[in-house]
mmCIF file of C-alpha atoms in Angstrom:
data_model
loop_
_atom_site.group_PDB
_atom_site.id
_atom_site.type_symbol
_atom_site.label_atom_id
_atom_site.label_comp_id
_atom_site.label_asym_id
_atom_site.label_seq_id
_atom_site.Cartn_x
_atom_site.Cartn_y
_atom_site.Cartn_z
ATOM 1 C CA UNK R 1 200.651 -33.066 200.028
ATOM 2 C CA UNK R 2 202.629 -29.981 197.876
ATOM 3 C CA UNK R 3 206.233 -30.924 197.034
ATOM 4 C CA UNK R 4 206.699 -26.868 196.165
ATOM 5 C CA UNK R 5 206.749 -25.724 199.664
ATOM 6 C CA UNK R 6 210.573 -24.905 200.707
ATOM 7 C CA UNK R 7 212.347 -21.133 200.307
ATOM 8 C CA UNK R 8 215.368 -21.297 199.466
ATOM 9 C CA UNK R 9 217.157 -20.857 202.715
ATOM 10 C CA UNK R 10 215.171 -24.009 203.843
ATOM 11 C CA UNK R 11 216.324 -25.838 200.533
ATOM 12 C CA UNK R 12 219.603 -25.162 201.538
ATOM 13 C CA UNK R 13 219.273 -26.546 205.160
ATOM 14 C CA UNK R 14 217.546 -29.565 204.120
ATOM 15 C CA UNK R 15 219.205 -31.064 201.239
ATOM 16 C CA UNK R 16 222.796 -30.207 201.092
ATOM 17 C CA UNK R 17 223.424 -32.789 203.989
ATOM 18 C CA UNK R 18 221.532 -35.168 202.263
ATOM 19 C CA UNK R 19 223.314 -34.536 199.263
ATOM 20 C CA UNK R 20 226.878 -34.776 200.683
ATOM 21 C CA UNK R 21 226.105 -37.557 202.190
ATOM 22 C CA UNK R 22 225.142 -38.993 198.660
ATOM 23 C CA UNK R 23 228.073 -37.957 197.412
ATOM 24 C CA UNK R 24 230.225 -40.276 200.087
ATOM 25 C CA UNK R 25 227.394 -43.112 199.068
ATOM 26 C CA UNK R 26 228.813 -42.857 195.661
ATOM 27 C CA UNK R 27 232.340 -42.597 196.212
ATOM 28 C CA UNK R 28 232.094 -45.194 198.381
ATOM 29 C CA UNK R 29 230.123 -47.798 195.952
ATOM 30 C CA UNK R 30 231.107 -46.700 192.493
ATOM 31 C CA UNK R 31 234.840 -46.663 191.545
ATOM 32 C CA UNK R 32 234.467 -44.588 188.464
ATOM 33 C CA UNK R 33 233.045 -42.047 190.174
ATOM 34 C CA UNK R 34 235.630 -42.176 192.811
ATOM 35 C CA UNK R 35 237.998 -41.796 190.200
ATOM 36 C CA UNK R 36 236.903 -39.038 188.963
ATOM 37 C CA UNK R 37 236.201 -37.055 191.964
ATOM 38 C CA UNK R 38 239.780 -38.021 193.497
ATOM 39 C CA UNK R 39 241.327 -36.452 190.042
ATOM 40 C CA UNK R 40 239.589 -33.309 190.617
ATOM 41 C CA UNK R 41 241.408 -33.456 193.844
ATOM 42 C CA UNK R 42 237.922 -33.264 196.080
ATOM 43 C CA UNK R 43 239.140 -35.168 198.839
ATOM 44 C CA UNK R 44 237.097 -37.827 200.752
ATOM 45 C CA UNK R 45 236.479 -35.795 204.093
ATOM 46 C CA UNK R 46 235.609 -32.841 202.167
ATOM 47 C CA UNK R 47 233.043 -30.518 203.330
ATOM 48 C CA UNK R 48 230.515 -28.487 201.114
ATOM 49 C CA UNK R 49 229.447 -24.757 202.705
ATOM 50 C CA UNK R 50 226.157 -24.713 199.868
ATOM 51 C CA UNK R 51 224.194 -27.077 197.168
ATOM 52 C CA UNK R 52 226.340 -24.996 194.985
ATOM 53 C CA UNK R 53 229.475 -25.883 195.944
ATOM 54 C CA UNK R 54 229.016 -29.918 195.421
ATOM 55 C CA UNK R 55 231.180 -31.385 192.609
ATOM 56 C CA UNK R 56 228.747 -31.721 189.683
ATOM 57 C CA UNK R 57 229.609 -34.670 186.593
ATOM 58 C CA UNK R 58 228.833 -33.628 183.291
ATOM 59 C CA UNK R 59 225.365 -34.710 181.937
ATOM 60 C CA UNK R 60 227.557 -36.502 178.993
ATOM 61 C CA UNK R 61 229.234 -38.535 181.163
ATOM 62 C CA UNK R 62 226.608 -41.215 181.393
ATOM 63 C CA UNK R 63 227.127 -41.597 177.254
ATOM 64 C CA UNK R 64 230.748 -42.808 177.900
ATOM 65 C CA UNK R 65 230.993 -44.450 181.517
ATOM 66 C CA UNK R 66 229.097 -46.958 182.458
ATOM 67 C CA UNK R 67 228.666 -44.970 186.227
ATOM 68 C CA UNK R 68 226.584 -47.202 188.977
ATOM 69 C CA UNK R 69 226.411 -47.200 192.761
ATOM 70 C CA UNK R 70 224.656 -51.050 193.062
ATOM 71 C CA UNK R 71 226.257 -54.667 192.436
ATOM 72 C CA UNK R 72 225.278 -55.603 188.865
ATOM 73 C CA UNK R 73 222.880 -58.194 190.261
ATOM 74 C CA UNK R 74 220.751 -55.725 191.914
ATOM 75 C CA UNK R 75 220.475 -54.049 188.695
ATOM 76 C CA UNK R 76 216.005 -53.742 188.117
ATOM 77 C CA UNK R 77 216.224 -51.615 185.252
ATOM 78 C CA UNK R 78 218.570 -49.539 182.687
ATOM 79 C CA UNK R 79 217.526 -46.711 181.270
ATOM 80 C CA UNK R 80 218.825 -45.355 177.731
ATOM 81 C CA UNK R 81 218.414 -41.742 176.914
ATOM 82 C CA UNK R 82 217.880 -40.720 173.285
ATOM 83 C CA UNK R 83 221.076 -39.466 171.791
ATOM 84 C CA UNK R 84 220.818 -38.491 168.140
ATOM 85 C CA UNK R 85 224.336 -38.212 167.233
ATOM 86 C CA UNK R 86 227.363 -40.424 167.381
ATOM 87 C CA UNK R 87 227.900 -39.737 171.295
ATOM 88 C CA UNK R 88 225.830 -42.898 171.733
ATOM 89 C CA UNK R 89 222.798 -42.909 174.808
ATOM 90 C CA UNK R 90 223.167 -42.374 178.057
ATOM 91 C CA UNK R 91 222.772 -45.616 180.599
ATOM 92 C CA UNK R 92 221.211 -45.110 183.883
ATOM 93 C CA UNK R 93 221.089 -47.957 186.321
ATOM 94 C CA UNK R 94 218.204 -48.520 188.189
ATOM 95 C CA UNK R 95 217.577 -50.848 191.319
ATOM 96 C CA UNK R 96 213.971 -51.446 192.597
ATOM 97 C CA UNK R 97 214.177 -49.060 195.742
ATOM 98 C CA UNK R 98 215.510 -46.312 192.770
ATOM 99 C CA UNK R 99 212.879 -47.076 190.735
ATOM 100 C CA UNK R 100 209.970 -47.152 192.956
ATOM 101 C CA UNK R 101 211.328 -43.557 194.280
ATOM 102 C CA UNK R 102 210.996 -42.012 190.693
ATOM 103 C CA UNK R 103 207.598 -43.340 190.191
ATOM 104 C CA UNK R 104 206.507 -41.978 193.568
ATOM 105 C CA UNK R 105 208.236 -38.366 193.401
ATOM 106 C CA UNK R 106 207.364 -37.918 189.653
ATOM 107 C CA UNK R 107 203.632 -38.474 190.854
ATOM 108 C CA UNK R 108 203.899 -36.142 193.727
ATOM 109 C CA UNK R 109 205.232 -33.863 191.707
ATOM 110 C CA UNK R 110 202.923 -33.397 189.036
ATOM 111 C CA UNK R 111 199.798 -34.081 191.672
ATOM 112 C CA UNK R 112 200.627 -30.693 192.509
ATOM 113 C CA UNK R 113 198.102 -29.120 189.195
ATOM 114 C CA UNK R 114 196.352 -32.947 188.758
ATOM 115 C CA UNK R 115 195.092 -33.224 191.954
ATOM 116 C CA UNK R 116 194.464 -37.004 193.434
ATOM 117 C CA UNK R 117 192.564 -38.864 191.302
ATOM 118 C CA UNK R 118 193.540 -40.133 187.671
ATOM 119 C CA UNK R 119 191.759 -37.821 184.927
ATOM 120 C CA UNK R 120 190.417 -39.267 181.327
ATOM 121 C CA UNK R 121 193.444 -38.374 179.307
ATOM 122 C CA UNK R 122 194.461 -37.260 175.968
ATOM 123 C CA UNK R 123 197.595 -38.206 174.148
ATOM 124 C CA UNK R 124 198.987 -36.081 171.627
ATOM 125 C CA UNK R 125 201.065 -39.059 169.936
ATOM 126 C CA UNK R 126 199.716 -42.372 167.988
ATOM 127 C CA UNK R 127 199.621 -46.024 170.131
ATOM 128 C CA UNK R 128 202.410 -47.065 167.349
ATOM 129 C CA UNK R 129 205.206 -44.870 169.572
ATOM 130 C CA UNK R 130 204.389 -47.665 172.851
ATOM 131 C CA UNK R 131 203.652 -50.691 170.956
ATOM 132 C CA UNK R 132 207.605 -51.027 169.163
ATOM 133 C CA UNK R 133 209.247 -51.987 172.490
ATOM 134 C CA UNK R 134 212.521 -52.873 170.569
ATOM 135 C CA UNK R 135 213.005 -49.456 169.280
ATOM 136 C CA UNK R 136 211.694 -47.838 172.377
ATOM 137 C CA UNK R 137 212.656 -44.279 172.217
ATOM 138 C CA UNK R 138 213.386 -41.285 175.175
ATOM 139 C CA UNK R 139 209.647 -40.136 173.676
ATOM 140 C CA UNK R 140 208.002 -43.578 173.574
ATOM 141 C CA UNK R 141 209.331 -43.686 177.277
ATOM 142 C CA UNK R 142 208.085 -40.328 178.108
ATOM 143 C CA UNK R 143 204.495 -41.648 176.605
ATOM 144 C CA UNK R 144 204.675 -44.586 178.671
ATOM 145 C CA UNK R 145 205.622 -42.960 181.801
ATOM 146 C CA UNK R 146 202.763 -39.887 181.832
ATOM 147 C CA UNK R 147 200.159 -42.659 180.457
ATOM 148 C CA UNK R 148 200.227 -44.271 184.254
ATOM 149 C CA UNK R 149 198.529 -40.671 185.917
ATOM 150 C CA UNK R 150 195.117 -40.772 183.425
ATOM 151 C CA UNK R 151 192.622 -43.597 182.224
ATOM 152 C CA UNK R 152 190.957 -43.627 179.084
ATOM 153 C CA UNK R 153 193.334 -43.133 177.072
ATOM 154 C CA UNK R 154 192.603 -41.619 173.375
ATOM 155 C CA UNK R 155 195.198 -40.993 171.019
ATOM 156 C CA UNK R 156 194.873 -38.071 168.908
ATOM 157 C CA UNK R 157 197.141 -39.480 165.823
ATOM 158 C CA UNK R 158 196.345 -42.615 164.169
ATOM 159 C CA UNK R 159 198.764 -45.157 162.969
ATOM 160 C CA UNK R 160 199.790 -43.170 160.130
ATOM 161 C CA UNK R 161 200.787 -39.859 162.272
ATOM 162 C CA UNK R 162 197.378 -38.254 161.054
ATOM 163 C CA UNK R 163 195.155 -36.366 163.679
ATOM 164 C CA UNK R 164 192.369 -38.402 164.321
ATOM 165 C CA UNK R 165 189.763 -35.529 164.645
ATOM 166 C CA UNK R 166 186.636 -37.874 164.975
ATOM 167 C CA UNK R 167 188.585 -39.944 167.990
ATOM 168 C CA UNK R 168 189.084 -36.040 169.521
ATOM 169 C CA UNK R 169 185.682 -35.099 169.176
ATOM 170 C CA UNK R 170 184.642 -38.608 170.710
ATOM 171 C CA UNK R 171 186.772 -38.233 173.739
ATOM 172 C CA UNK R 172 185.646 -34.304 174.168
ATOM 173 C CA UNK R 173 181.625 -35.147 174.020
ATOM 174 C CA UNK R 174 182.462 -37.992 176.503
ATOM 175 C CA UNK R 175 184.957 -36.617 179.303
ATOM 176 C CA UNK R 176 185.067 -32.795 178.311
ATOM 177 C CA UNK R 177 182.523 -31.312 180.493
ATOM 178 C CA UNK R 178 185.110 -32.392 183.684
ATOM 179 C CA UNK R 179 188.681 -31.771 183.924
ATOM 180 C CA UNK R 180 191.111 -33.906 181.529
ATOM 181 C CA UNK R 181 194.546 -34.676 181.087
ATOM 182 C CA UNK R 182 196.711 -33.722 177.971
ATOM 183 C CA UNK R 183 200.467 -34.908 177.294
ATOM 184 C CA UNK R 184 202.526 -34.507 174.002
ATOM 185 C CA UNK R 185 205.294 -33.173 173.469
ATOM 186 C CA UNK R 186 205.331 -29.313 172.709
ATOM 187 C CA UNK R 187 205.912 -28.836 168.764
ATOM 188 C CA UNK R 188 203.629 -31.971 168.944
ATOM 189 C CA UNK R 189 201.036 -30.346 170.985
ATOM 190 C CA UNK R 190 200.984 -27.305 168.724
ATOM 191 C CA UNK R 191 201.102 -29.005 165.614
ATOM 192 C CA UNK R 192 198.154 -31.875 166.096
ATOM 193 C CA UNK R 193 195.935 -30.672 169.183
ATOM 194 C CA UNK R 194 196.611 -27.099 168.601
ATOM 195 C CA UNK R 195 196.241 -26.267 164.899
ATOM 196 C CA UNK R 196 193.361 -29.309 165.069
ATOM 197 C CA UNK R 197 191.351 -27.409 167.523
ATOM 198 C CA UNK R 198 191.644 -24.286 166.421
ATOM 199 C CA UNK R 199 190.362 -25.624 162.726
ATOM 200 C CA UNK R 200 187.479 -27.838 164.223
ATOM 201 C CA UNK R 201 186.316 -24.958 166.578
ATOM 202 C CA UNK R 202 186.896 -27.784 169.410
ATOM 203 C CA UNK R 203 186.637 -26.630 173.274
ATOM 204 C CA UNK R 204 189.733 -27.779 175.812
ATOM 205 C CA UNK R 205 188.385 -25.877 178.577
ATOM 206 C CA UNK R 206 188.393 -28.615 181.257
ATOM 207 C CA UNK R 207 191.969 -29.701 180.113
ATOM 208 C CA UNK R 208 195.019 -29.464 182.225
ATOM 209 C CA UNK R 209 197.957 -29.750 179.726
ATOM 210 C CA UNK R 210 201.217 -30.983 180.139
ATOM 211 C CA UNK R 211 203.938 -30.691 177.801
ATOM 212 C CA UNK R 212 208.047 -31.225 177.425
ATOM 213 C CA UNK R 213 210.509 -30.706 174.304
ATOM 214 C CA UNK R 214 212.128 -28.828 172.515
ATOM 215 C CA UNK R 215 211.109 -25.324 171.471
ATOM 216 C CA UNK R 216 213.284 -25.152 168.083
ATOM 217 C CA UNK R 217 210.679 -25.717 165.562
ATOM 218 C CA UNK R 218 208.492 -23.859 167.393
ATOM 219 C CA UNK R 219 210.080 -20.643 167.678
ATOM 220 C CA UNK R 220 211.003 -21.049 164.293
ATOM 221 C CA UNK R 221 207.258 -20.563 163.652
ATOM 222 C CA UNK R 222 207.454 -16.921 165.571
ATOM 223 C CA UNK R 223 205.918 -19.386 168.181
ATOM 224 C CA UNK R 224 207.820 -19.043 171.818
ATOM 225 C CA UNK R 225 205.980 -19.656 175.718
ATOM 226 C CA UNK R 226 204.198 -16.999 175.800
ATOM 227 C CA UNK R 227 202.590 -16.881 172.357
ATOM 228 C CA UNK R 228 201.597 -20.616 173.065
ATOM 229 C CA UNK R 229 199.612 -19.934 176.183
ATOM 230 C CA UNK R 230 197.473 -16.898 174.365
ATOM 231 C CA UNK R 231 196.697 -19.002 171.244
ATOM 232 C CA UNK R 232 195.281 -22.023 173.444
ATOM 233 C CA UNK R 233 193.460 -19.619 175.319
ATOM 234 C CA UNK R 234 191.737 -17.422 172.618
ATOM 235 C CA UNK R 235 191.350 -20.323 170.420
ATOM 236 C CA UNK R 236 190.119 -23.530 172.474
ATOM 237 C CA UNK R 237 189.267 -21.836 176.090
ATOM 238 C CA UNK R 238 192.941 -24.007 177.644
ATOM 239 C CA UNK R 239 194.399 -21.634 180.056
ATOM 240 C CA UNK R 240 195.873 -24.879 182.604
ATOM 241 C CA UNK R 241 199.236 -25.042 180.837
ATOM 242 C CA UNK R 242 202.202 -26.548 182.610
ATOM 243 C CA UNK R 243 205.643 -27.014 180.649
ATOM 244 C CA UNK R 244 208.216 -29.235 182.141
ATOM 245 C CA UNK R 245 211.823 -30.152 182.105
ATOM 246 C CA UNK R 246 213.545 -33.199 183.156
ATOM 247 C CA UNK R 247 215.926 -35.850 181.472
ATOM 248 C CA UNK R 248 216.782 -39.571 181.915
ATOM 249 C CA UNK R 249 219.888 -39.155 183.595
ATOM 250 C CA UNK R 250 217.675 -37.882 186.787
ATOM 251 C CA UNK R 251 215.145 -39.963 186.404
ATOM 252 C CA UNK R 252 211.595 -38.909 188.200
ATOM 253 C CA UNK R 253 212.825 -35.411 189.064
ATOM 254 C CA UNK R 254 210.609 -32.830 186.603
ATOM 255 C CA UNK R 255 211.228 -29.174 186.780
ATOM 256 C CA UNK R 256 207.161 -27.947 186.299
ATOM 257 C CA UNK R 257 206.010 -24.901 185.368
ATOM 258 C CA UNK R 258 204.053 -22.506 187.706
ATOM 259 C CA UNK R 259 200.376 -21.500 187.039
ATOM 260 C CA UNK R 260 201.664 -18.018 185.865
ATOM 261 C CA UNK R 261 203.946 -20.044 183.243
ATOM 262 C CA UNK R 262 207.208 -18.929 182.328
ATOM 263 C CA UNK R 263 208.836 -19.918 185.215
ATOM 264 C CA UNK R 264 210.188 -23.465 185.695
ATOM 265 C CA UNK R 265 210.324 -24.455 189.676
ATOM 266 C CA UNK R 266 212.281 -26.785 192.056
ATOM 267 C CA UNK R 267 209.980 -29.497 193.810
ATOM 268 C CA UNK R 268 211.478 -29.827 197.485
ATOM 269 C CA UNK R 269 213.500 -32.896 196.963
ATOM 270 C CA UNK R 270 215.876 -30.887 194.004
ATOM 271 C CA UNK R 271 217.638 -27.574 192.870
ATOM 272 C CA UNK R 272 219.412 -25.995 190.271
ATOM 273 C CA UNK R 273 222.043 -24.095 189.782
ATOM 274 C CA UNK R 274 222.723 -21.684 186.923
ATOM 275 C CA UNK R 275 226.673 -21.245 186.942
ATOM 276 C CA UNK R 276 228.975 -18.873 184.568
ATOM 277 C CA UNK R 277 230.250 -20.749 181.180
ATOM 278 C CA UNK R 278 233.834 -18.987 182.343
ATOM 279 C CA UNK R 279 234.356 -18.955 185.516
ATOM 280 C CA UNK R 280 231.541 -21.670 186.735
ATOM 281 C CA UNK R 281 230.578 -19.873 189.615
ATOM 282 C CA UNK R 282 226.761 -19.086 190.318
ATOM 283 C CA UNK R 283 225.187 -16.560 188.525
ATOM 284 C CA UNK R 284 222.946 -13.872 189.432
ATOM 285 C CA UNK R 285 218.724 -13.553 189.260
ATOM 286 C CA UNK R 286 218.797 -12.403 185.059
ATOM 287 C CA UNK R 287 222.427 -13.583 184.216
ATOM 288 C CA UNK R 288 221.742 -16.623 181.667
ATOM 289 C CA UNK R 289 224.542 -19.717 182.047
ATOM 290 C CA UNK R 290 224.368 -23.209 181.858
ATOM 291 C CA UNK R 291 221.925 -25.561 184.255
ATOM 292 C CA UNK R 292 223.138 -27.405 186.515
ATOM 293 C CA UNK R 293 220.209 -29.645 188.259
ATOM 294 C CA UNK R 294 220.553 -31.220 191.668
ATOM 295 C CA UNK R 295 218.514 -34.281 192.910
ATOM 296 C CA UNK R 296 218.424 -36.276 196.430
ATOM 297 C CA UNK R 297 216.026 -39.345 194.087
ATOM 298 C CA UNK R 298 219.585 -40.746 192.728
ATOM 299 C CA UNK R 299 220.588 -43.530 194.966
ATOM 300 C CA UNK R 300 221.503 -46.120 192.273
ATOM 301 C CA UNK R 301 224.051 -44.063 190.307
ATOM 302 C CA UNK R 302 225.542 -40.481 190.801
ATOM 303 C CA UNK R 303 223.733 -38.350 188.687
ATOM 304 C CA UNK R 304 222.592 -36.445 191.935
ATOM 305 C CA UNK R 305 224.164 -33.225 190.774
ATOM 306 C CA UNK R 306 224.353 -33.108 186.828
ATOM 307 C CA UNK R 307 225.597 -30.268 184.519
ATOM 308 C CA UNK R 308 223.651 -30.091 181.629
ATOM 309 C CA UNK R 309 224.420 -28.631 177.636
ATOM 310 C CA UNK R 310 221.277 -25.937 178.245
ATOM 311 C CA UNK R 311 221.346 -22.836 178.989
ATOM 312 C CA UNK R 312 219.019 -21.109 181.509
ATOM 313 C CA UNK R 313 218.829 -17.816 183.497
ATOM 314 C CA UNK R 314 216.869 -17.557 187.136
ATOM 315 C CA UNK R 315 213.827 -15.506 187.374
ATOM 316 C CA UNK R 316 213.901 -14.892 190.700
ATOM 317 C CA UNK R 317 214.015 -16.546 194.034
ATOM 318 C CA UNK R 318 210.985 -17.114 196.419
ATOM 319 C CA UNK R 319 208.893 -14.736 194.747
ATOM 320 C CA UNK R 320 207.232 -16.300 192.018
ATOM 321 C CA UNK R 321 204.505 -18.692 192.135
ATOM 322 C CA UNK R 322 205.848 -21.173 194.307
ATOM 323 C CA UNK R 323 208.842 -20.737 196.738
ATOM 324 C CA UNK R 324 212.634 -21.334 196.068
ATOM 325 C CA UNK R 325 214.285 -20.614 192.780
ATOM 326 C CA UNK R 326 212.825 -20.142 189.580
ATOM 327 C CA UNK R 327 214.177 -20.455 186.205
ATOM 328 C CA UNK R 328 213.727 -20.493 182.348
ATOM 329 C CA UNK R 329 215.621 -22.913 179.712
ATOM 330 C CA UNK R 330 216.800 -20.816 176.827
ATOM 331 C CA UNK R 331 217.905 -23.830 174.777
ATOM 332 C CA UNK R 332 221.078 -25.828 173.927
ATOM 333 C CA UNK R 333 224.644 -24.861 174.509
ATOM 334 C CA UNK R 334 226.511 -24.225 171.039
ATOM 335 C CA UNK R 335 227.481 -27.521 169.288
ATOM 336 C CA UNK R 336 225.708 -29.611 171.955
ATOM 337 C CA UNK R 337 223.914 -32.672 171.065
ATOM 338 C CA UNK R 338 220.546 -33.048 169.941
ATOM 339 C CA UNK R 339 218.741 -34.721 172.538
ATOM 340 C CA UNK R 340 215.855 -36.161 170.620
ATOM 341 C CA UNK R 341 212.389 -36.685 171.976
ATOM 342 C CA UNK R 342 209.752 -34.184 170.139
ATOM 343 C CA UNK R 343 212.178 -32.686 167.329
ATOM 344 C CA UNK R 344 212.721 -36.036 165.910
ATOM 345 C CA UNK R 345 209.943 -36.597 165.325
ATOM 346 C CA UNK R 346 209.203 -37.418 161.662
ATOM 347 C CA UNK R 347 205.320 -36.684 161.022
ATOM 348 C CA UNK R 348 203.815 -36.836 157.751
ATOM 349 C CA UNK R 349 203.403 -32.788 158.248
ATOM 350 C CA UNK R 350 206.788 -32.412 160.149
#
């Protein structure tokens, strides 16, 4: 069953009572986040006219408050987010109801261009990035977390961060003639499935990829969306292509990219907002600002409305692909942090 199937006047009608209600859940059961919302002066019978005029917490907040909505014994799981600078990581509280509901909303989500059943999959990483579970990393958790929708798994680097070309060409002879999953990371992608298949002549055709990250290194190469999409197709026949954008601090909620590509798009359970830098009110369809992304999943903690550090411009509303907004990152807010996963990492060709 589609999770892209609300307009944006529907959006608006179905989640923005669920997500004021959220927000008296968290006042009520997390006394920092009381705090906070009483200094802003939003007061406790306070009523909200649309998703956009919610009170939103900084994305950064969850680096230096420890912000949670359960008893510390009901605590199943926390969740550290990758931060690369002296900020420190983000901690995200997790009980087992919140955790379940990311599982099962991620997976509805990206069922949308997988379909049902779990495909053969390729990763675009080495084993060694799932097997250090002390030093697990916001990319090793990434890894982990796509691994559960395919079987088969192949990695296409060996332990030394080397493309393993012979373990592609296996996996292709054996599962390539039906559809197959990829995941990587973008520069990742590009760099060791990419360049690799383009050099060995080697057809993704079947393949449905699916890819997250940072663009930096990438466009630094002359390389942006659009580029990527025609070199995959011309080179190695892979025309399914769906980019995504999500972080730890909302946890199972995934921003996917349509069929068309270049558009990023709400499932029914979130939004986003794109407000002004100045004045923080809501921009228009063209007028870039920073992303603010809304989410009925968090239960647990209040990262159900989150200002982020990127900066994003709407492409239009309810006439793209799928219904309801849709909207493009254009990277990082000046100065912010670094947040890790793919431009990290530190490849023997990196």
């Amino acid at each position: 069953m589609s999770v892209f199937t609300l307009s944006q006047a529907e959006r608006e009608k179905q989640l923005l009572p669920q997500l004021a209600e959220l927000t008296a859940h968290h006042r009520e059961n997390s006394e920092g986040y009381e705090r906070i919302l009483s200094s802003l002066g939003i007061a406790r019978d306070a009523s909200f006219a649309s998703i956009a005029d919610l009170p939103w917490l900084p994305v950064r907040m969850f680096k230096t408050h420890d912000l949670r909505s359960i008893p510390e014994s009901e605590i199943f799981k926390t969740l550290t987010s990758s931060g690369t600078t002296g900020a420190g990581a983000s901690r995200i509280y997790l009980d087992k109801a919140a955790a379940g509901a990311q599982t099962k909303q991620l997976g509805a989500t990206l069922q949308e261009v997988l379909g049902g059943e779990r495909l053969p999959m390729l990763m675009v990483d080495t084993i060694g990035i799932i097997k250090n579970r002390r030093s697990f990393s916001a990319r090793g958790a990434g890894v982990l977390g796509m691994a559960n929708f395919g079987r088969k798994h192949t990695y296409v680097l060996d332990e030394n961060d080397q493309p393993d070309v012979e373990a592609v060409k296996t996996f292709l002879a054996t599962y390539g003639d039906k559809p197959f999953l990829i995941f990587g990371f973008t520069f990742m992608v590009w760099q060791y499935l990419y360049e690799v298949a383009r050099d060995h002549k080697l057809d993704l055709s079947n393949g449905i990829l699916i890819h997250s990250g940072g663009w930096k290194k990438l466009i630094d190469r002359a390389v942006d969306n659009t580029e990527f999409r025609r070199r995959f197709k011309e080179d190695t026949g892979l025309t399914r292509i769906h980019n995504y954008y999500g972080m730890i601090e909302q946890i199972g909620t995934v921003f996917l990219e349509g069929p068309s590509g270049n558009s990023l798009y709400c499932p029914d359970f979130a939004d986003v907002v794109i407000r002004n830098p100045e004045t923080w009110e809501e921009q228009p369809v063209g007028e870039p600002g920073v992303i603010e992304v809304v989410s009925t999943l968090p239960h647990s903690y209040p990262g159900h409305v989150l200002l982020t550090e990127d900066l994003g411009v709407y492409n239009g509303i309810d006439d793209g692909d799928w219904p309801g907004k849709h909207f493009s990152v254009m990277g990082r807010l000046p100065k912010a942090e670094a947040r890790g996963c793919s431009d990290t990492f530190q490849g023997a060709a990196a």
